[in-house]
Short mmCIF file of C-alpha atoms and ligand atoms in Angstrom, two decimals:
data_model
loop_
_atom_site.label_atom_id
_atom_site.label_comp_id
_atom_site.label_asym_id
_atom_site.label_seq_id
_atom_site.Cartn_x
_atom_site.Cartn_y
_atom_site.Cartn_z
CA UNK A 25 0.00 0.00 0.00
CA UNK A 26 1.30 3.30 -0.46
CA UNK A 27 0.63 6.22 1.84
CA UNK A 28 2.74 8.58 0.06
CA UNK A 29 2.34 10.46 -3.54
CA UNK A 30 5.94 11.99 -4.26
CA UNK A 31 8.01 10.70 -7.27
CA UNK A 32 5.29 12.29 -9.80
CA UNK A 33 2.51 9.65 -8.79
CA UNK A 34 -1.06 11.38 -9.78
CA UNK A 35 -1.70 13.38 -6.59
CA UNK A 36 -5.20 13.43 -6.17
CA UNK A 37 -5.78 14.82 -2.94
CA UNK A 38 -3.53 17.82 -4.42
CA UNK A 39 -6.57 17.76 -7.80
CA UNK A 40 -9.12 17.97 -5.06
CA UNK A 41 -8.07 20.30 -3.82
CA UNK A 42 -7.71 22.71 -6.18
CA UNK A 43 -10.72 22.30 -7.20
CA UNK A 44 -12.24 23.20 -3.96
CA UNK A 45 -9.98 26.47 -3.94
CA UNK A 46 -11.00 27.60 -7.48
CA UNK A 47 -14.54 26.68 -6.80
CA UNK A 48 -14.06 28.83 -3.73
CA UNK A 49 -12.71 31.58 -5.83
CA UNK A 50 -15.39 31.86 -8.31
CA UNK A 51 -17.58 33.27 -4.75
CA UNK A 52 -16.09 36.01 -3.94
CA UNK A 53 -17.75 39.12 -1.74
CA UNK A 54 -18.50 42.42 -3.22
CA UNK A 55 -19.46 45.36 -2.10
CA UNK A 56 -23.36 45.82 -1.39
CA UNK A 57 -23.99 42.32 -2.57
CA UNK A 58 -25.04 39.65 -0.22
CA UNK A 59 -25.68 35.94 -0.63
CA UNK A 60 -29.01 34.06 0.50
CA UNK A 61 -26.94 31.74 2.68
CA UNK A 62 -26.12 35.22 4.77
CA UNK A 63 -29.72 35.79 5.48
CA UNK A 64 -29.94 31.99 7.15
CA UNK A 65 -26.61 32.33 9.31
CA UNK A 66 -25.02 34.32 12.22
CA UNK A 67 -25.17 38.24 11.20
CA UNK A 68 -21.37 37.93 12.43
CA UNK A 69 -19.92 35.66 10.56
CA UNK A 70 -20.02 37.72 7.11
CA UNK A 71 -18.15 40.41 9.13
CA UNK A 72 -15.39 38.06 10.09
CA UNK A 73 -15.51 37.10 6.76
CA UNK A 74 -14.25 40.20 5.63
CA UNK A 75 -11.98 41.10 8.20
CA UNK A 76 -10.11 37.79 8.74
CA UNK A 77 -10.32 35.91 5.51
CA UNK A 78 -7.53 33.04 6.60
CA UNK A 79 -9.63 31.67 8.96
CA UNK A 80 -12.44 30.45 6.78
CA UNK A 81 -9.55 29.68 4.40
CA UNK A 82 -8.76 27.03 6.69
CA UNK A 83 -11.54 25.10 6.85
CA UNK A 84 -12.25 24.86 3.20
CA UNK A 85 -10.64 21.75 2.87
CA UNK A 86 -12.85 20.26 5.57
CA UNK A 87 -13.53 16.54 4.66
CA UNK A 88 -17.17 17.01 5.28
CA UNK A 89 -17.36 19.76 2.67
CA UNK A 90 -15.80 18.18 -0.12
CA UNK A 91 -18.21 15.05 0.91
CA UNK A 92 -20.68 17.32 0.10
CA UNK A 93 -19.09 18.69 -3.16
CA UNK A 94 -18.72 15.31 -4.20
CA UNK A 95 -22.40 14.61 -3.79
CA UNK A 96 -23.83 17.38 -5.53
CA UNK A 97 -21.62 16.72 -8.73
CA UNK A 98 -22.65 13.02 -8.71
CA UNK A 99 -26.34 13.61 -8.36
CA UNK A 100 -26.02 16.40 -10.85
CA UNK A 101 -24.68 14.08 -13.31
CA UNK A 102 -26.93 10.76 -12.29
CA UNK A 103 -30.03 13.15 -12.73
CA UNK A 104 -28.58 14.49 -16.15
CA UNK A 105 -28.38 10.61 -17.34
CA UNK A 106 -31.93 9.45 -15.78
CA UNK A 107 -34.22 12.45 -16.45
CA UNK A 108 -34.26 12.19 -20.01
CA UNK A 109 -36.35 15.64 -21.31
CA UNK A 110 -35.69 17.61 -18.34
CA UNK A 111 -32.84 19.94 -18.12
CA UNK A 112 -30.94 20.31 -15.22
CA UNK A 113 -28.52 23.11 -14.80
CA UNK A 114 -26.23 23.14 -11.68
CA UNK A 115 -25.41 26.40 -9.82
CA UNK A 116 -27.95 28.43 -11.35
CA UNK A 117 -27.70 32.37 -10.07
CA UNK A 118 -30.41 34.75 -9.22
CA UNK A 119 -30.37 38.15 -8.13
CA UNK A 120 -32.28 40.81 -6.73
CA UNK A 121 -32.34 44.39 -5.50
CA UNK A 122 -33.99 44.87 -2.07
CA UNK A 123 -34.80 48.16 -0.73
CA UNK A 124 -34.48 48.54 3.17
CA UNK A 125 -36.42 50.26 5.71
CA UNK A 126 -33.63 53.28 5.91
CA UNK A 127 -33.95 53.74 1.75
CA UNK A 128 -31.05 52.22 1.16
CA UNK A 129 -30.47 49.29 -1.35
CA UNK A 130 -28.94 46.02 -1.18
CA UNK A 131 -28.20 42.85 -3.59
CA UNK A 132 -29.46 39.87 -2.76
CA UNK A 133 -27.59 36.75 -4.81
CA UNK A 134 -27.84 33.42 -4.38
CA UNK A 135 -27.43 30.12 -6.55
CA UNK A 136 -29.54 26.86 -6.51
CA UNK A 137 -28.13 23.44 -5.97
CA UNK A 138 -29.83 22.01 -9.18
CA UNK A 139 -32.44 23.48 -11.15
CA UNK A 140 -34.50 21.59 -13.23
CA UNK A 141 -36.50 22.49 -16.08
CA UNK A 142 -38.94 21.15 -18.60
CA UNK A 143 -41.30 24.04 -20.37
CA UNK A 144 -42.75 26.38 -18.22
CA UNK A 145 -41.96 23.77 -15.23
CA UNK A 146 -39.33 24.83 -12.74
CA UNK A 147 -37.93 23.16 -9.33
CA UNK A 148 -34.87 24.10 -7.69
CA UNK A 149 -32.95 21.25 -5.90
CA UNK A 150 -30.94 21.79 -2.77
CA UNK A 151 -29.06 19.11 -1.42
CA UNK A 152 -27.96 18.37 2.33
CA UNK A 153 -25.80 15.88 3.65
CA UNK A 154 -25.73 15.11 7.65
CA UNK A 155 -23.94 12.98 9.58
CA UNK A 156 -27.74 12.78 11.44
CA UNK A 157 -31.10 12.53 10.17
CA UNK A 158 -32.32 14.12 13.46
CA UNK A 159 -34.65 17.36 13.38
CA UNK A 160 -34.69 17.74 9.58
CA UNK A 161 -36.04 19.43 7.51
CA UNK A 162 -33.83 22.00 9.54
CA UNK A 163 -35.19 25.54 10.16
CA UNK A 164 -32.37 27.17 8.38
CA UNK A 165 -32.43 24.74 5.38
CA UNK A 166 -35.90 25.60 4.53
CA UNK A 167 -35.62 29.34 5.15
CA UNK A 168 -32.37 29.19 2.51
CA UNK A 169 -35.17 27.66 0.20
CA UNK A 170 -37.67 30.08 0.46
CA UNK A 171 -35.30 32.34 0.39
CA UNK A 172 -34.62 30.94 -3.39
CA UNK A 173 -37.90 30.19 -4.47
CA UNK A 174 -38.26 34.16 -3.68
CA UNK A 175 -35.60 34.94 -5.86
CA UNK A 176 -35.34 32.87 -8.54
CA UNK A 177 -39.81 33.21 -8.47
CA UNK A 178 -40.08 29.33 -8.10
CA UNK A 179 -43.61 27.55 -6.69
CA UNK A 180 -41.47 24.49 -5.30
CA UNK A 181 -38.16 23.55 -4.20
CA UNK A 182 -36.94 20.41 -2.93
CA UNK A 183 -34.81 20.22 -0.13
CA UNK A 184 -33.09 16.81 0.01
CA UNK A 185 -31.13 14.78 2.49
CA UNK A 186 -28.54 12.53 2.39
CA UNK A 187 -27.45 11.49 5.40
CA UNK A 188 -26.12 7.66 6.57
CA UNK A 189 -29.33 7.44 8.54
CA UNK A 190 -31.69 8.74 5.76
CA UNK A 191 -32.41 9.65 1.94
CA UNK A 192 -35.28 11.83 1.93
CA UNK A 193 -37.11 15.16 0.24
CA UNK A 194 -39.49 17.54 1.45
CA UNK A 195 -40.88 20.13 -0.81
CA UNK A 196 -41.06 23.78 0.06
CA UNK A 197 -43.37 25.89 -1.49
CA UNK A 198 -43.40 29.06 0.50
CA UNK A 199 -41.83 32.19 -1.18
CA UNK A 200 -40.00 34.59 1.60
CA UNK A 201 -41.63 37.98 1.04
CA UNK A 202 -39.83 41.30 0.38
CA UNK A 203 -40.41 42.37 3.36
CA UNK A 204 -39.06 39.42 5.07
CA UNK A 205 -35.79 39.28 3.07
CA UNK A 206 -35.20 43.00 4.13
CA UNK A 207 -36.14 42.12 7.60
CA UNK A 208 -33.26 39.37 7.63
CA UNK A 209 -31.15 41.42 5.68
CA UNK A 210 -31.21 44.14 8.30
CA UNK A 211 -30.91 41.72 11.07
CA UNK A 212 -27.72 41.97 13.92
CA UNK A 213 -28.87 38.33 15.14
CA UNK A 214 -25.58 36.74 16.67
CA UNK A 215 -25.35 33.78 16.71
CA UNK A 216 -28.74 32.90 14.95
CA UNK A 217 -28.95 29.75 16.27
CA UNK A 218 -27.23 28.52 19.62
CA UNK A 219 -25.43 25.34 17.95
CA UNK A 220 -23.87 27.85 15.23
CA UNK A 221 -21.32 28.43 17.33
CA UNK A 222 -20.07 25.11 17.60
CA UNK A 223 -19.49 24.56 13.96
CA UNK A 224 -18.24 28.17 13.49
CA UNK A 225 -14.49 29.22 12.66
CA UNK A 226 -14.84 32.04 14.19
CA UNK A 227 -15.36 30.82 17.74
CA UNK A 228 -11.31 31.18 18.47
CA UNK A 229 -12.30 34.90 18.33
CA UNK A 230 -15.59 35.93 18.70
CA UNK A 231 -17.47 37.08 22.01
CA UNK A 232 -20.61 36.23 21.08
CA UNK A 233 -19.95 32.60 21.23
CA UNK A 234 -22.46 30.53 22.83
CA UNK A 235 -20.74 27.69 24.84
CA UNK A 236 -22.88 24.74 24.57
CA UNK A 237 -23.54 22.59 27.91
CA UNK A 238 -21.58 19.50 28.20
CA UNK A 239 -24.42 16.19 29.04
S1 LIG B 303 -18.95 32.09 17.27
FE1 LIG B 303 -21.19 32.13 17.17
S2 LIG B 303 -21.74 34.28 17.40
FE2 LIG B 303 -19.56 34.20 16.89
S3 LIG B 303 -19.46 34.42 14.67
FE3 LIG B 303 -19.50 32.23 15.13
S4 LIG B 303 -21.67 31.68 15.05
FE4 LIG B 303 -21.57 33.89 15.23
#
């Protein structure tokens, strides 16, 4: 067996990640432009972001993530073989302006898992992978989705799970309103949600964090 890829073997770990990093570049932050998954997280976290960008950097490479990366290109191209007439697009992009209580204006972006299309049909796919099947659908998953069917104007989404407990979908056909977007837009919550914290970078460094009990 060998453990080791010097001598010019094919270094795949190296390819992988790579990947991950360009993929990683292609989502960069500009000005006045935020992304749905902003509106479903800690308010803090996007201002770390910006202000100490070598933390996240470090836990791009996370295994779980590029589980997850690896999941979403394989279903995207199993669907593309077994759907036949239906066209599915991966990483499709919306965009919209908001307008905020204090006048001023702000981007919302945000791109879709899978969306599939045949005629005037549309669903948007997002996919999830757990290491638990416990408490899903998860609030924040569906408000991501809403969040999408808002901007991209979609009736139905489907949210599905892959996790080693469960493979399952539940479809989400609520639209977030405008007024709701500019609500979470405008909101300081930190941390959103208690466990956040524990999954969060930005714990080495942040205040706000919530330590969870120990059972
Ligand atoms: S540690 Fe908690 S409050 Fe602080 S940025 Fe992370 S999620 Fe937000």
């Amino acid at each position: 067996m060998y453990a080791s890829t010097e001598g010019g073997e094919l270094d795949l770990v190296n390819l992988l990640y790579n990947y991950v990093k360009t993929e990683r570049e292609k989502h960069r932050r500009e000005p006045g432009v935020l992304w749905v998954s902003d509106l479903v997280r800690c308010s803090l976290k996007r201002v770390y972001e910006e202000r100490f960008p070598e933390i996240a950097l470090s836990d791009m490479f996370r295994p779980s993530l590029v589980i997850g990366t690896l999941l979403h290109r394989g279903l995207e191209e199993l669907l593309r073989n077994i759907l036949g007439e239906v066209t599915v697009q991966a990483e499709v992009e919306g965009s919209k302006e908001v307008l905020l209580e204090s006048g001023e204006v702000v981007v919302v972006r945000g791109r879709v898992d899978l969306l599939l299309a045949r005629g005037d049909w549309r669903v948007a796919v997002e996919i999830k992978t757990s290491r638990s099947d416990r408490g899903i659908p998860q609030e924040h998953h569906v408000d991501q989705v809403r969040a999408y069917n808002w901007l991209l104007d979609l009736d139905r989404s489907i949210l599905l799970y892959v996790t080693p407990d469960r493979v399952t979908q539940f479809y989400v056909d609520e639209r977030m309103s405008d007024s709701e977007v500019a609500s979470v837009v405008t909101s300081k919550k930190a941390p959103r949600y208690s466990w956040e914290c524990s999954y969060c970078p930005y714990s080495i460094i942040c205040p706000n964090k919530v330590v969870m009990q120990r059972p």
